[in-house]
Short mmCIF file of C-alpha atoms and ligand atoms in Angstrom, two decimals:
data_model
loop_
_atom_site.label_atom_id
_atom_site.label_comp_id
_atom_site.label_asym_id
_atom_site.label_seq_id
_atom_site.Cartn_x
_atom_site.Cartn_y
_atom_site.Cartn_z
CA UNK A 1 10.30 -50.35 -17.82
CA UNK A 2 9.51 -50.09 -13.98
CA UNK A 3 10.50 -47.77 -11.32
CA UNK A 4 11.01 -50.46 -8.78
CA UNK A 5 12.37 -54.41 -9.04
CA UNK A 6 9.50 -57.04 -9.60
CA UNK A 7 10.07 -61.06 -9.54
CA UNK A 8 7.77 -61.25 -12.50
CA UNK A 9 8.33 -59.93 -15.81
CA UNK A 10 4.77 -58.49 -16.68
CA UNK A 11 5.67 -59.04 -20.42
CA UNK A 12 7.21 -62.20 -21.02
CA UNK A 13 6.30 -63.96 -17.61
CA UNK A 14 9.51 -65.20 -16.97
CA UNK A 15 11.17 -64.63 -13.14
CA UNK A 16 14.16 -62.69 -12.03
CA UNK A 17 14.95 -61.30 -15.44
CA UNK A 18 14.24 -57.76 -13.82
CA UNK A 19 17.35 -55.78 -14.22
CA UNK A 20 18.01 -52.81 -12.90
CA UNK A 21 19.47 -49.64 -15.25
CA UNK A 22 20.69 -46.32 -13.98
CA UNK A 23 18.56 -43.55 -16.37
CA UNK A 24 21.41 -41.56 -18.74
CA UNK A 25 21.58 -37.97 -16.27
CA UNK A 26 19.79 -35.87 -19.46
CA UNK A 27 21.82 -32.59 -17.46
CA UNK A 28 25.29 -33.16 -16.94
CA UNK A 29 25.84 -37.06 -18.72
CA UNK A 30 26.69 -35.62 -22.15
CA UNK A 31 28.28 -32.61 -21.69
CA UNK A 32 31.49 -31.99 -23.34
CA UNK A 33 32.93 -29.72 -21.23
CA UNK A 34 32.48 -31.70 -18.21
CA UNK A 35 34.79 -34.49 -17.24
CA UNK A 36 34.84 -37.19 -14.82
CA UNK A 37 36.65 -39.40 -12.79
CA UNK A 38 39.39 -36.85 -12.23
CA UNK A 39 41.42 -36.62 -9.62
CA UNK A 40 41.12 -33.60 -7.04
CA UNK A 41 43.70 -30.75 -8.39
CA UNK A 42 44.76 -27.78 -6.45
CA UNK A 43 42.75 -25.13 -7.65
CA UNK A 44 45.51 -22.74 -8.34
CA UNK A 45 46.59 -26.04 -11.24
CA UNK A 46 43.53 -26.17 -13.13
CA UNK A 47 43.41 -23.82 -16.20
CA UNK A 48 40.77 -21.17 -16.21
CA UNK A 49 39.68 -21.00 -19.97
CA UNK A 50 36.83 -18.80 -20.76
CA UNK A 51 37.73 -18.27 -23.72
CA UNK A 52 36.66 -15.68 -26.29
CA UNK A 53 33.52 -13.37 -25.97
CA UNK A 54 31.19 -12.68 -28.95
CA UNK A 55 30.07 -9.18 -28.64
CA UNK A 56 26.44 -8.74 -30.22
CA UNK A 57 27.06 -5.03 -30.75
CA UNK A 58 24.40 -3.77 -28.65
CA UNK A 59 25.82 -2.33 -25.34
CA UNK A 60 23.13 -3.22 -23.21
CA UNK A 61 22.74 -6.94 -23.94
CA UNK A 62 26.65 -7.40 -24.07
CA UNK A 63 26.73 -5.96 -20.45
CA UNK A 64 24.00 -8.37 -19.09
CA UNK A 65 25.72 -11.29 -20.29
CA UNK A 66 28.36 -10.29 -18.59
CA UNK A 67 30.60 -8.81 -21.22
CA UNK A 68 29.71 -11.04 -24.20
CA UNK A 69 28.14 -14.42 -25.49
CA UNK A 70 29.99 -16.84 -24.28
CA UNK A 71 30.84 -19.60 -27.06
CA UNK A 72 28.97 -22.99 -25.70
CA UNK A 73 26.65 -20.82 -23.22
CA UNK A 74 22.50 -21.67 -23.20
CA UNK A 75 20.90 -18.52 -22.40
CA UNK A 76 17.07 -18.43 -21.26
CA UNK A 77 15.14 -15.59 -22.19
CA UNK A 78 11.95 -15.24 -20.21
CA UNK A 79 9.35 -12.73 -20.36
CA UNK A 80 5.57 -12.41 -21.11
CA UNK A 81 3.94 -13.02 -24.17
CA UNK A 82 4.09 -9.60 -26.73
CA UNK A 83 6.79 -7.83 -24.42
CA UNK A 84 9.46 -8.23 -27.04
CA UNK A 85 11.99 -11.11 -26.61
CA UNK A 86 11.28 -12.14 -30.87
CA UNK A 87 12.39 -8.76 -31.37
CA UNK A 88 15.05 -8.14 -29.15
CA UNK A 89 16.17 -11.32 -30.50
CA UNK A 90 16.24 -11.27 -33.72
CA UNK A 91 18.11 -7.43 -33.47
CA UNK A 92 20.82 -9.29 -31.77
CA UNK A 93 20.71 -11.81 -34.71
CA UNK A 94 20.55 -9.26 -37.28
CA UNK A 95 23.79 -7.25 -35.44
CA UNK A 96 25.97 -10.40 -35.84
CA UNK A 97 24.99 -11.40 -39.24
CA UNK A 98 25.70 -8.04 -40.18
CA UNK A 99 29.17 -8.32 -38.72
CA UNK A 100 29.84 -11.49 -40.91
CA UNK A 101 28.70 -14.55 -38.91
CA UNK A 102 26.34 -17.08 -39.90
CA UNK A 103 23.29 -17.14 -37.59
CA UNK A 104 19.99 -19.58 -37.40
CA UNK A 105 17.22 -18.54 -35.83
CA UNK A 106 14.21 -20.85 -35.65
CA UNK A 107 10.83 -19.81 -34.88
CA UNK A 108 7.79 -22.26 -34.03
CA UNK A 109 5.49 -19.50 -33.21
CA UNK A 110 5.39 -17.55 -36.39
CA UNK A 111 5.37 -18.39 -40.17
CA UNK A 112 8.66 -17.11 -42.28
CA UNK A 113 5.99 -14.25 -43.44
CA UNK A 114 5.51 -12.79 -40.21
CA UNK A 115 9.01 -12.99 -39.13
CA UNK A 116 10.18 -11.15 -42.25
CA UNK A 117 7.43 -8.07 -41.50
CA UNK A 118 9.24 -7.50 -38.01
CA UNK A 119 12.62 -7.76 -39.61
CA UNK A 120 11.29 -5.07 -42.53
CA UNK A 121 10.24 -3.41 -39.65
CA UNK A 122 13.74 -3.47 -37.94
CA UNK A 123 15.66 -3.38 -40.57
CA UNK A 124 17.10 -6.73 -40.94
CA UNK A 125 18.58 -7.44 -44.05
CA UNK A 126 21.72 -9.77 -43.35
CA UNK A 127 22.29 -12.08 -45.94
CA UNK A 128 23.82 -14.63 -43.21
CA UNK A 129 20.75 -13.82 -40.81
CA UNK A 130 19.13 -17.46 -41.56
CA UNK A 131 15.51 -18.39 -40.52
CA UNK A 132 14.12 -21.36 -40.09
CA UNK A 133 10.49 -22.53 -39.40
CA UNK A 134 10.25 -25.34 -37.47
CA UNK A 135 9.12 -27.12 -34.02
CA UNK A 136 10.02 -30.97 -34.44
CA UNK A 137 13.15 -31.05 -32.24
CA UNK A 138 14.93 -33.89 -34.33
CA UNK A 139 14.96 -31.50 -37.01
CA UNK A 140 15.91 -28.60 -35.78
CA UNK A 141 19.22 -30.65 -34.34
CA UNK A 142 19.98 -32.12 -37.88
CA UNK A 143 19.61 -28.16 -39.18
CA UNK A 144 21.92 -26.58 -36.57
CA UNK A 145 24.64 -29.55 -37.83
CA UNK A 146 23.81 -28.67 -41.41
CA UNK A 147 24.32 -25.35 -41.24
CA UNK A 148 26.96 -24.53 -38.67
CA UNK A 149 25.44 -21.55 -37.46
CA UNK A 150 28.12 -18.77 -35.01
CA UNK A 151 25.11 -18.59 -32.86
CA UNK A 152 21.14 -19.92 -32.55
CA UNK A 153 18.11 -18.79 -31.55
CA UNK A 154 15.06 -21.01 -30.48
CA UNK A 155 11.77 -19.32 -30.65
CA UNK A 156 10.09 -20.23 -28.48
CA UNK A 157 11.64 -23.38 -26.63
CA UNK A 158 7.62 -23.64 -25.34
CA UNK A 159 6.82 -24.77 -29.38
CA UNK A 160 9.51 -27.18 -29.51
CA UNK A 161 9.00 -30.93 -29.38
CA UNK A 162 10.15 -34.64 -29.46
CA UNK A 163 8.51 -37.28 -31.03
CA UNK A 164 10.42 -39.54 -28.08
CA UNK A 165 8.43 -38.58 -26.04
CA UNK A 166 4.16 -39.10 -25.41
CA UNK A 167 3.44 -36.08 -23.98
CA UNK A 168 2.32 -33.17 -25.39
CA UNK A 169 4.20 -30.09 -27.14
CA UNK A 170 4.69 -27.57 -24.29
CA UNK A 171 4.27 -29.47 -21.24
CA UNK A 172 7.13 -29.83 -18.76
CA UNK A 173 8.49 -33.20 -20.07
CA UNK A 174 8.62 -31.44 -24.10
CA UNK A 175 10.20 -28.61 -22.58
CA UNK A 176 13.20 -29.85 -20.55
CA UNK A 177 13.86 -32.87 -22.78
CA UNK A 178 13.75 -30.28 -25.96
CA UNK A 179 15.99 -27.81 -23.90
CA UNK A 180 18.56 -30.40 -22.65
CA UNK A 181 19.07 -31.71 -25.86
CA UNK A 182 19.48 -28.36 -27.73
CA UNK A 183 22.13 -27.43 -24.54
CA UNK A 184 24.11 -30.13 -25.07
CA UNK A 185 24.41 -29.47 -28.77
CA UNK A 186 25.43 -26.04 -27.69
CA UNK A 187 27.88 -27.41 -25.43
CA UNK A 188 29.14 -29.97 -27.80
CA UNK A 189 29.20 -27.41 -31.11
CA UNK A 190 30.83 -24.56 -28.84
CA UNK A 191 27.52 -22.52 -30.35
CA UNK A 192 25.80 -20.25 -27.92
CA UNK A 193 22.39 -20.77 -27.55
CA UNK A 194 19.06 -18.27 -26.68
CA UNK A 195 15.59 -20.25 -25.40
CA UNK A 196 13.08 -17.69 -25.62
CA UNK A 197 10.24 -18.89 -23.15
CA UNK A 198 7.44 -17.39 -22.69
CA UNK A 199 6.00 -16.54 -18.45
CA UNK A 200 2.84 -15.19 -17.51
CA UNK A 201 2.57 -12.57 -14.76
CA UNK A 202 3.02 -14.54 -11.69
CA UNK A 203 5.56 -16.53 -13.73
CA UNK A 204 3.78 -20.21 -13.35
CA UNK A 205 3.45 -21.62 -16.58
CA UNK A 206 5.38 -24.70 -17.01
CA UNK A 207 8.65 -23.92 -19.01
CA UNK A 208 11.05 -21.26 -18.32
CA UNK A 209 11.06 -21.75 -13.93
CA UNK A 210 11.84 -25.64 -14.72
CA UNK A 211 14.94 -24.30 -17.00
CA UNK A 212 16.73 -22.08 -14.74
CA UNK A 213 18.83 -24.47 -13.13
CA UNK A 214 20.04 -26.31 -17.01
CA UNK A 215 20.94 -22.75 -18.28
CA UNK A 216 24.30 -20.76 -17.62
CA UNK A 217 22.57 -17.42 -17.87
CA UNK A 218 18.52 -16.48 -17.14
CA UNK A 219 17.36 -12.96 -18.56
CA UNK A 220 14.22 -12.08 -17.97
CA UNK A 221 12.52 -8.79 -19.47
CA UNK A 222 11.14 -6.40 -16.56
CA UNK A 223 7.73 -4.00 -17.01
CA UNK A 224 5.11 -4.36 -18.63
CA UNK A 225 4.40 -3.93 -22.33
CA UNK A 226 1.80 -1.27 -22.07
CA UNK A 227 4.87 1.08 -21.53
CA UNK A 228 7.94 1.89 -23.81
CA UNK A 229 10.57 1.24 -21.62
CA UNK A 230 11.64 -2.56 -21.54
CA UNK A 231 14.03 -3.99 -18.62
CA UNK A 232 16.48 -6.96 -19.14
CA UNK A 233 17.83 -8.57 -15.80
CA UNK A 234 20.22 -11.75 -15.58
CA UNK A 235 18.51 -12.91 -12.53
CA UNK A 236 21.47 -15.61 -12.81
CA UNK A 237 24.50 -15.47 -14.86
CA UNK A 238 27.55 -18.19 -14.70
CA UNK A 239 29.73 -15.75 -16.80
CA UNK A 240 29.09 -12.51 -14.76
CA UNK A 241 27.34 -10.68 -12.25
CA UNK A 242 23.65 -11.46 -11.83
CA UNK A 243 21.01 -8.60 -11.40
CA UNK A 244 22.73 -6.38 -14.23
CA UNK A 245 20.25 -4.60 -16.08
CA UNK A 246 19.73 -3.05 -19.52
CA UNK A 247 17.55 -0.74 -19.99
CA UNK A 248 15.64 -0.59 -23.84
CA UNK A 249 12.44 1.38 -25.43
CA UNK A 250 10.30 0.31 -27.46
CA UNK A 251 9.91 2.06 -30.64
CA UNK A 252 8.46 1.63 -34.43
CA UNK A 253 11.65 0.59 -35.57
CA UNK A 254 12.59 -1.98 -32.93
CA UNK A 255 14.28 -1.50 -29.07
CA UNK A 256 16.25 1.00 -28.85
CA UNK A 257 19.51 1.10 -26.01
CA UNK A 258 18.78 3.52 -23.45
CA UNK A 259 22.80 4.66 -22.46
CA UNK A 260 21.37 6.53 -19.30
CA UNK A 261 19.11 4.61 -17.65
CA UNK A 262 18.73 7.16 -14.55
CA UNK A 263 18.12 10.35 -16.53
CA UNK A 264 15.48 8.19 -18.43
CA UNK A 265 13.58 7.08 -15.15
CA UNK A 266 13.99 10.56 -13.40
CA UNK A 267 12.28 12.26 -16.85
CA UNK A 268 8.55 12.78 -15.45
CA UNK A 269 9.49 12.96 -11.92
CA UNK A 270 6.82 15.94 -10.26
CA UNK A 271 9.52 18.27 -8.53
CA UNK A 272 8.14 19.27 -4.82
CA UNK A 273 5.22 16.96 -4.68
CA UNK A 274 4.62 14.98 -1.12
CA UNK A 275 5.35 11.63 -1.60
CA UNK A 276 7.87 11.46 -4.26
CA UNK A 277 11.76 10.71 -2.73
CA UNK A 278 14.59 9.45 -5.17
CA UNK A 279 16.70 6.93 -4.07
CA UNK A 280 20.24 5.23 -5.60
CA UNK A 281 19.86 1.56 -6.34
CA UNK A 282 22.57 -0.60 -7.33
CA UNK A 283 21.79 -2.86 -9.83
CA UNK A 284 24.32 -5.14 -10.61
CA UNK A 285 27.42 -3.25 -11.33
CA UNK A 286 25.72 -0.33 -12.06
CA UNK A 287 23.74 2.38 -9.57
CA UNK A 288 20.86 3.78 -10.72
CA UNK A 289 18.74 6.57 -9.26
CA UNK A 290 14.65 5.55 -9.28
CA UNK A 291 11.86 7.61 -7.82
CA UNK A 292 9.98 5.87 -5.20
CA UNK A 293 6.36 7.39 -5.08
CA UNK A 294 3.96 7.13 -2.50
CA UNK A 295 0.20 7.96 -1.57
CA UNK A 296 -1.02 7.93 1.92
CA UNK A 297 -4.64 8.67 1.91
CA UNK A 298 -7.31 8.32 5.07
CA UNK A 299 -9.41 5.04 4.52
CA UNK A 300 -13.33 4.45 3.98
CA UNK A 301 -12.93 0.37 4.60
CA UNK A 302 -12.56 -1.53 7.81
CA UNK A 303 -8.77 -3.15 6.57
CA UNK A 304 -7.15 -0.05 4.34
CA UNK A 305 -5.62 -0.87 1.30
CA UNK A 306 -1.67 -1.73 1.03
CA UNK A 307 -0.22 -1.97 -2.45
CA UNK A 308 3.41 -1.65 -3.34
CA UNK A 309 4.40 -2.31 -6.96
CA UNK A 310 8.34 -2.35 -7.72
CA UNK A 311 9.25 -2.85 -3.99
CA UNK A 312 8.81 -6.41 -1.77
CA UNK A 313 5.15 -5.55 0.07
CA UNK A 314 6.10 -6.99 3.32
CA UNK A 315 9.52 -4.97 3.37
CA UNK A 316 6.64 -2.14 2.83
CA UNK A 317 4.47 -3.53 6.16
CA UNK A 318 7.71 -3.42 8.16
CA UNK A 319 8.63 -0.01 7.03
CA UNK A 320 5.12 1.36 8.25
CA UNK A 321 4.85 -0.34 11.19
CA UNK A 322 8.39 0.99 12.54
CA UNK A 323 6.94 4.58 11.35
CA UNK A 324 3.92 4.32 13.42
CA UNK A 325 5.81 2.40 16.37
CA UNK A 326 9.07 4.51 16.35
CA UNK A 327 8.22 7.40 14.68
CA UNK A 328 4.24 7.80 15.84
CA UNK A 329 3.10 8.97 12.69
CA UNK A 330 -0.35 7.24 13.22
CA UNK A 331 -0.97 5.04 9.32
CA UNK A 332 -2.89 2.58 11.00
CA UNK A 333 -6.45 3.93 9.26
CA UNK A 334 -5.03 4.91 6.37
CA UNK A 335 -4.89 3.62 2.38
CA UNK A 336 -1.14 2.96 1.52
CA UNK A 337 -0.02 3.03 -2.12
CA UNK A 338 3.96 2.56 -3.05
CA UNK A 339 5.23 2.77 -6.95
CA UNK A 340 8.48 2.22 -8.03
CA UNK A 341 8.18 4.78 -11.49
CA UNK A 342 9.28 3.73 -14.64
CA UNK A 343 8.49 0.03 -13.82
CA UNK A 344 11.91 -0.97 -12.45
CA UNK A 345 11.75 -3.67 -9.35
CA UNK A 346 13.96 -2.68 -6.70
CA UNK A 347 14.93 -5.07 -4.18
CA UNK A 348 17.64 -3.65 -2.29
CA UNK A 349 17.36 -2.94 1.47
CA UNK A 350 18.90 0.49 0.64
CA UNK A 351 16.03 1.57 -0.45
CA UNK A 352 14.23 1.03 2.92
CA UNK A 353 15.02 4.40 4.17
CA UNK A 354 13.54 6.17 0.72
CA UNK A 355 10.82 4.25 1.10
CA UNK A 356 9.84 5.71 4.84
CA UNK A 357 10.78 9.32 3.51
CA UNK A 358 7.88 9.08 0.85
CA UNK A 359 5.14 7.93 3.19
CA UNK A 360 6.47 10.18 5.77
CA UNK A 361 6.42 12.66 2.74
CA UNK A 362 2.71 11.90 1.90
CA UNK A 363 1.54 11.23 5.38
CA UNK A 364 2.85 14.81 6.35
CA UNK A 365 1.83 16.45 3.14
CA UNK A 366 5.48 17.66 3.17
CA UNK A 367 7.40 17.59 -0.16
CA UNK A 368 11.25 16.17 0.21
CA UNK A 369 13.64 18.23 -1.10
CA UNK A 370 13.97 17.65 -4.96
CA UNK A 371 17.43 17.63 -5.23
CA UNK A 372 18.12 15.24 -2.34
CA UNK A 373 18.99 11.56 -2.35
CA UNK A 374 17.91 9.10 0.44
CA UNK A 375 20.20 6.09 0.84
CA UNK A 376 19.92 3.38 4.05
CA UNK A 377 18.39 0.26 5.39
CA UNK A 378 16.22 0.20 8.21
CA UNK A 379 16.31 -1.87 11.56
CA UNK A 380 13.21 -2.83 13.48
CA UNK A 381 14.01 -0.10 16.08
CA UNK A 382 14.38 2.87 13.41
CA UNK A 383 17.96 2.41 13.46
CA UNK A 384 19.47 3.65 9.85
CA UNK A 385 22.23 1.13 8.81
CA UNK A 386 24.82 0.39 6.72
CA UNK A 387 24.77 0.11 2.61
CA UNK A 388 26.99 -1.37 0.05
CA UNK A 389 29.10 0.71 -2.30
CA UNK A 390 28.17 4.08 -0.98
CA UNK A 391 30.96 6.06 -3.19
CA UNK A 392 29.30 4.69 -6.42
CA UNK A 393 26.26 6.07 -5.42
CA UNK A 394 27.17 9.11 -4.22
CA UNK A 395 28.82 9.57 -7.70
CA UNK A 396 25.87 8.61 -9.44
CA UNK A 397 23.50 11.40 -7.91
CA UNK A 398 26.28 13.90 -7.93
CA UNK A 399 26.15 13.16 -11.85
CA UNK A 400 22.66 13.98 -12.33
CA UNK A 401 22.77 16.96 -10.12
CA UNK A 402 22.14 16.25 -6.51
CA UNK A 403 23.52 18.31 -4.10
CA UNK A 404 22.37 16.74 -0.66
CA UNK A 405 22.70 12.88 0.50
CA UNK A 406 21.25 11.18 3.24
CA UNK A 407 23.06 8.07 4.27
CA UNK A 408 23.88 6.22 7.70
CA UNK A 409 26.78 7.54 9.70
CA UNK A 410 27.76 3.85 9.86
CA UNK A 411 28.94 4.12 5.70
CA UNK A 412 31.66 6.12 5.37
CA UNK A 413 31.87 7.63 2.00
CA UNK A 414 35.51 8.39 0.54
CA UNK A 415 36.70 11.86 0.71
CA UNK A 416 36.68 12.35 -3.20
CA UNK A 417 32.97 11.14 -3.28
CA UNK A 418 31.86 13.43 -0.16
CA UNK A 419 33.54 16.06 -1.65
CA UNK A 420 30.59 16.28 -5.08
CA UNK A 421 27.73 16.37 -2.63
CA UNK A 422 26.58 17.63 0.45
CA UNK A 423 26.29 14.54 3.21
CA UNK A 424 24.06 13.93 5.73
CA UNK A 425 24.88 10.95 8.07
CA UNK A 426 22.51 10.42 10.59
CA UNK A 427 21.55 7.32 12.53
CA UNK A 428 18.26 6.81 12.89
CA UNK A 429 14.54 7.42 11.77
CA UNK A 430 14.33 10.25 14.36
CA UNK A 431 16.99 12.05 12.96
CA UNK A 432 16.12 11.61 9.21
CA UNK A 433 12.26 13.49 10.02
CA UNK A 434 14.41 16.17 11.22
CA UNK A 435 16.22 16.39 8.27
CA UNK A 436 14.20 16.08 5.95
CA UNK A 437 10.71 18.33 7.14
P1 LIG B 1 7.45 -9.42 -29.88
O1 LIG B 1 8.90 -9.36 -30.06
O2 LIG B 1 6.66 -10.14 -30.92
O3 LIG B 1 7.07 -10.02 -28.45
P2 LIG B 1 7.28 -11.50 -27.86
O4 LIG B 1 8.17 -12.24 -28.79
O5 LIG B 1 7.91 -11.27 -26.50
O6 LIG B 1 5.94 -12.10 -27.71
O7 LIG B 1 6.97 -7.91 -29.71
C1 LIG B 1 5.66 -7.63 -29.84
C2 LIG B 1 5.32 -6.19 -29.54
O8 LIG B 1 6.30 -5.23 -29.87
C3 LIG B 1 4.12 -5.87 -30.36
O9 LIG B 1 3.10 -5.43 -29.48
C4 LIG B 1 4.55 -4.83 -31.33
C5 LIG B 1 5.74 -4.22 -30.66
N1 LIG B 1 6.72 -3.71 -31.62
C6 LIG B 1 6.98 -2.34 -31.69
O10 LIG B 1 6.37 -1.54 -30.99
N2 LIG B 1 7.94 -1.88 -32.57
C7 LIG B 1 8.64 -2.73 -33.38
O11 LIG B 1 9.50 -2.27 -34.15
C8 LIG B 1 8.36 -4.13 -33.29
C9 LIG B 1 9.10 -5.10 -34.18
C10 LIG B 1 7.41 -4.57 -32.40
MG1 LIG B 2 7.62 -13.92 -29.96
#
C-alpha cells in the first residue's frame, strides 16, 4: 500500500502495476440507515421516521437524550476518570433489565468481581442485566450478535481494541476504528449504543474529542468528583436539544436524580453577603437559577489575580473593564475571583449583567438584595440588552420565591409572567448601580 502512485512496484519490481483504490469511508460507507445515489426529493416527500423511544426510567437521563434512547443511536459518554459514568451506567442498565429487556454491558477496565461490588452496592440484581469482560473488539462484535442485547454498553471504548490494526490499545487509531465499528453494528442491529470515554481536565487525551463528530449524541458529566453533585450535559444531541442538563448526587447507594435542580444549587447560598447575585440560566429547555459569587479584594502583586471558574474568563475581563471604563469603579489594582456555586458552567451572555452586579457587589461591599434576580447581556458601552425566553425565567424565580427582576427594557416579558414578580427594566449599567445599591 502507498499513499501516492509509483512506476515501480517496491515488492515485486514489476512497472505500472500501481493501482489506485479509494479507502472504504469507515464513517458513513456501511451505514444502514444511510442511502445513496438517490435522487433529490422535496423535503415535505421524504418520511420522517424516528421511530420509538426507549425510556431508561430515570428522568434525568431520558431528558438529556432528548426524550429517550433512540433505537440505532451511539451515545458518547465523556467525563474524568472516578466521576461516575460506570455507575451511572450501569443504573441505566440495571433500570431496563429490570423492566424486561436484555442488556450487555462490557467492561475492559474492571474484572466481573469488581463490577458486581458496585452493582451490590446499587442494587443491581436483573437477571437480564448481562456482563461481559472483555477488550478484543472482534469479540465483543461476535457477543453483541450472540446475544441480541435491547441495548449495550462499552466500558470504556479507551480499553477496546483491534487486532487489524498495529497500533496500540488506546491510541487514536484503536479508538476510532473500535468506535466506528461498534456504531455501525448499532446502526445495523437497530441497538443503541453508550461509549464511555474517559477525558482529563483540559479534555486532551486522545479518545472521546476525536469521537464527537461519529456519535449522534455527546454527554459529558460536569463538576468535579470531590463534590456530590454530578452534571450531565449533551453538548450535542441529533435527537434533541443540546445543552440539556441533568442534575445527579452522588450517594452510597449510587446517583441519585435531583428533580429540582435550582432549589439544590441555591441550598448554601449566604443571604446578604457582598458579592453573591443569583441569576436565571437557561440550560437547554430548562431555566435554572445559579448563584454567581464574587471576591474583589485590593492586590499585593504587580499583575492582580483574575480567576473565574463556571463562567468564560475573558467574558469576565470584558465585564470589568466596562465597570471601570463606564461605570468608574476603579478594579484595576485589585485581586478578582468569580465562582459559579455548585459547579455548574454557565455560558450564557445573560448572565453578563449578574456577573457585574457581584463585583460591583464586592467592590462596593454592598450586599444585593437576596430575593432579587439579575437577568441581561452587556454591550461594550454598558448598554443592558436583550435575552432569550425571558417569561420562562421570570417563572422560574417567581417559583422559588423572588419577588424583584432586573432585566433590559429591550425584553418584554408577557403580562402573566410580569404579573408573579416585581420588574425592573432598565437599560444600562448606570441604571442597574442605581437599582441595585
Ligand atoms: P465510577 O462509576 O467508577 O467512575 P468512572 O467510571 O467515571 O471512573 O465511580 C467512582 C466513584 O463513585 C468512586 O469514587 C466511588 C463513588 N461511588 C459512590 O460514592 N457511591 C456509589 O454508590 C458508587 C457505586 C460509587
Ligand atoms: Mg469506570
Amino acid at each position: 500500500m502507498s499513499p501516492k502512485w509509483l512506476g515501480k512496484c517496491p515488492s515485486c519490481n514489476g512497472w505500472n502495476c500501481f493501482a489506485e483504490e479509494p479507502l472504504p469511508d469507515p464513517d458513513a460507507g456501511g451505514r444502514p440507515d444511510l442511502v445513496f445515489g438517490g435522487k433529490p426529493l422535496p423535503i415535505g416527500d421524504i418520511p420522517a421516521e424516528e421511530g420509538k423511544r426507549m425510556l431508561t426510567g430515570m428522568a434525568e437521563i431520558d431528558r438529556v437524550l432528548g426524550g429517550g434512547l433512540v433505537s440505532g443511536s451511539a451515545i458518547l459518554v465523556g467525563g474524568e476518570p472516578g466521576i461516575g459514568k460506570s455507575t451511572l451506567m450501569l443504573q441505566v442498565m440495571q433500570n431496563l433489565a429490570a423492566g424486561g429487556r436484555r442488556v450487555l454491558y462490557v467492561s475492559g477496565e474492571e474484572s466481573a468481581a469488581q463490577i458486581k461490588l458496585r452493582a451490590d452496592r446499587i442494587g443491581a440484581q436483573a437477571k437480564d442485566l448481562l456482563v461481559l469482560v472483555e477488550v478484543s473488539l472482534e469479540k465483543i462484535l461476535e457477543q453483541i450478535n450472540a446475544v441480541d442485547p435491547a441495548v449495550v454498553v462499552i466500558d470504556s471504548v479507551q480499553t477496546v481494541y483491534s487486532s487489524s490494526l498495529m497500533s496500540a490499545p488506546g491510541s487514536v487509531g484503536q479508538v476510532r476504528e473500535a468506535s466506528s465499528r461498534l456504531i455501525l453494528a448499532a446502526k445495523k442491529n437497530a441497538v443503541p449504543v453508550f461509549l464511555i470515554g474517559h477525558v482529563t481536565k483540559d479534555g486532551s487525551i486522545a479518545g472521546p474529542k476525536v469521537l464527537e463528530h461519529m456519535v449522534d449524541t455527546v454527554l459529558y458529566f460536569e463538576g468535579d468528583s470531590g463534590h456530590a453533585y454530578r452534571i450531565i450535559r449533551s453538548i450535542k444531541n441529533r435527537f434533541g436539544p443540546a445543552n440539556e442538563i441533568g442534575v445527579f448526587e452522588m450517594r452510597d447507594r449510587g446517583l441519585e436524580e435531583v428533580p429540582n435542580p435550582s432549589a439544590f444549587f441555591l441550598a448554601e447560598r449566604p443571604e446578604n453577603a457582598p458579592g453573591s447575585v443569583v441569576v436565571t440560566s437557561l440550560e437547554g429547555t430548562r431555566p435554572i437559577l445559579v448563584e454567581i459569587q464574587s471576591l474583589v479584594a485590593q492586590s499585593n502583586l504587580g499583575m492582580p489575580r483574575r480567576t473565574a471558574i463556571g463562567v468564560d474568563s475573558n467574558r469576565v475581563s470584558l465585564l470589568v473593564a466596562v465597570l471601570e471604563r463606564i461605570c468608574g469603579l476603579h478594579l484595576g489594582g485589585s485581586d478578582i475571583f468569580l465562582n459559579v456555586a455548585g459547579g455548574v458552567r454557565v455560558e450564557e451572555p445573560a448572565v453578563d449583567l449578574g456577573i457585574v452586579a457581584a463585583l460591583a457587589s464586592s467592590f462596593l461591599d454592598r450586599p444585593v438584595d437576596p430575593r432579587t434576580v439579575v437577568l441581561g447581556e452587556v454591550g461594550l458601552t454598558g448598554e443592558v440588552r436583550a435575552v432569550s425566553q425571558m417569561d420562562m425565567r421570570i417563572k422560574e424565580a417567581a417559583r422559588l420565591g423572588f419577588n424583584r427582576c432586573i432585566i433590559p427594557k429591550t425584553s418584554s416579558p408577557s403580562a402573566a409572567a410580569a404579573e408573579k414578580i416585581s420588574v425592573t427594566a432598565i437599560g444600562s449599567l448606570a441604571e442597574l448601580l442605581e437599582n441595585l445599591f
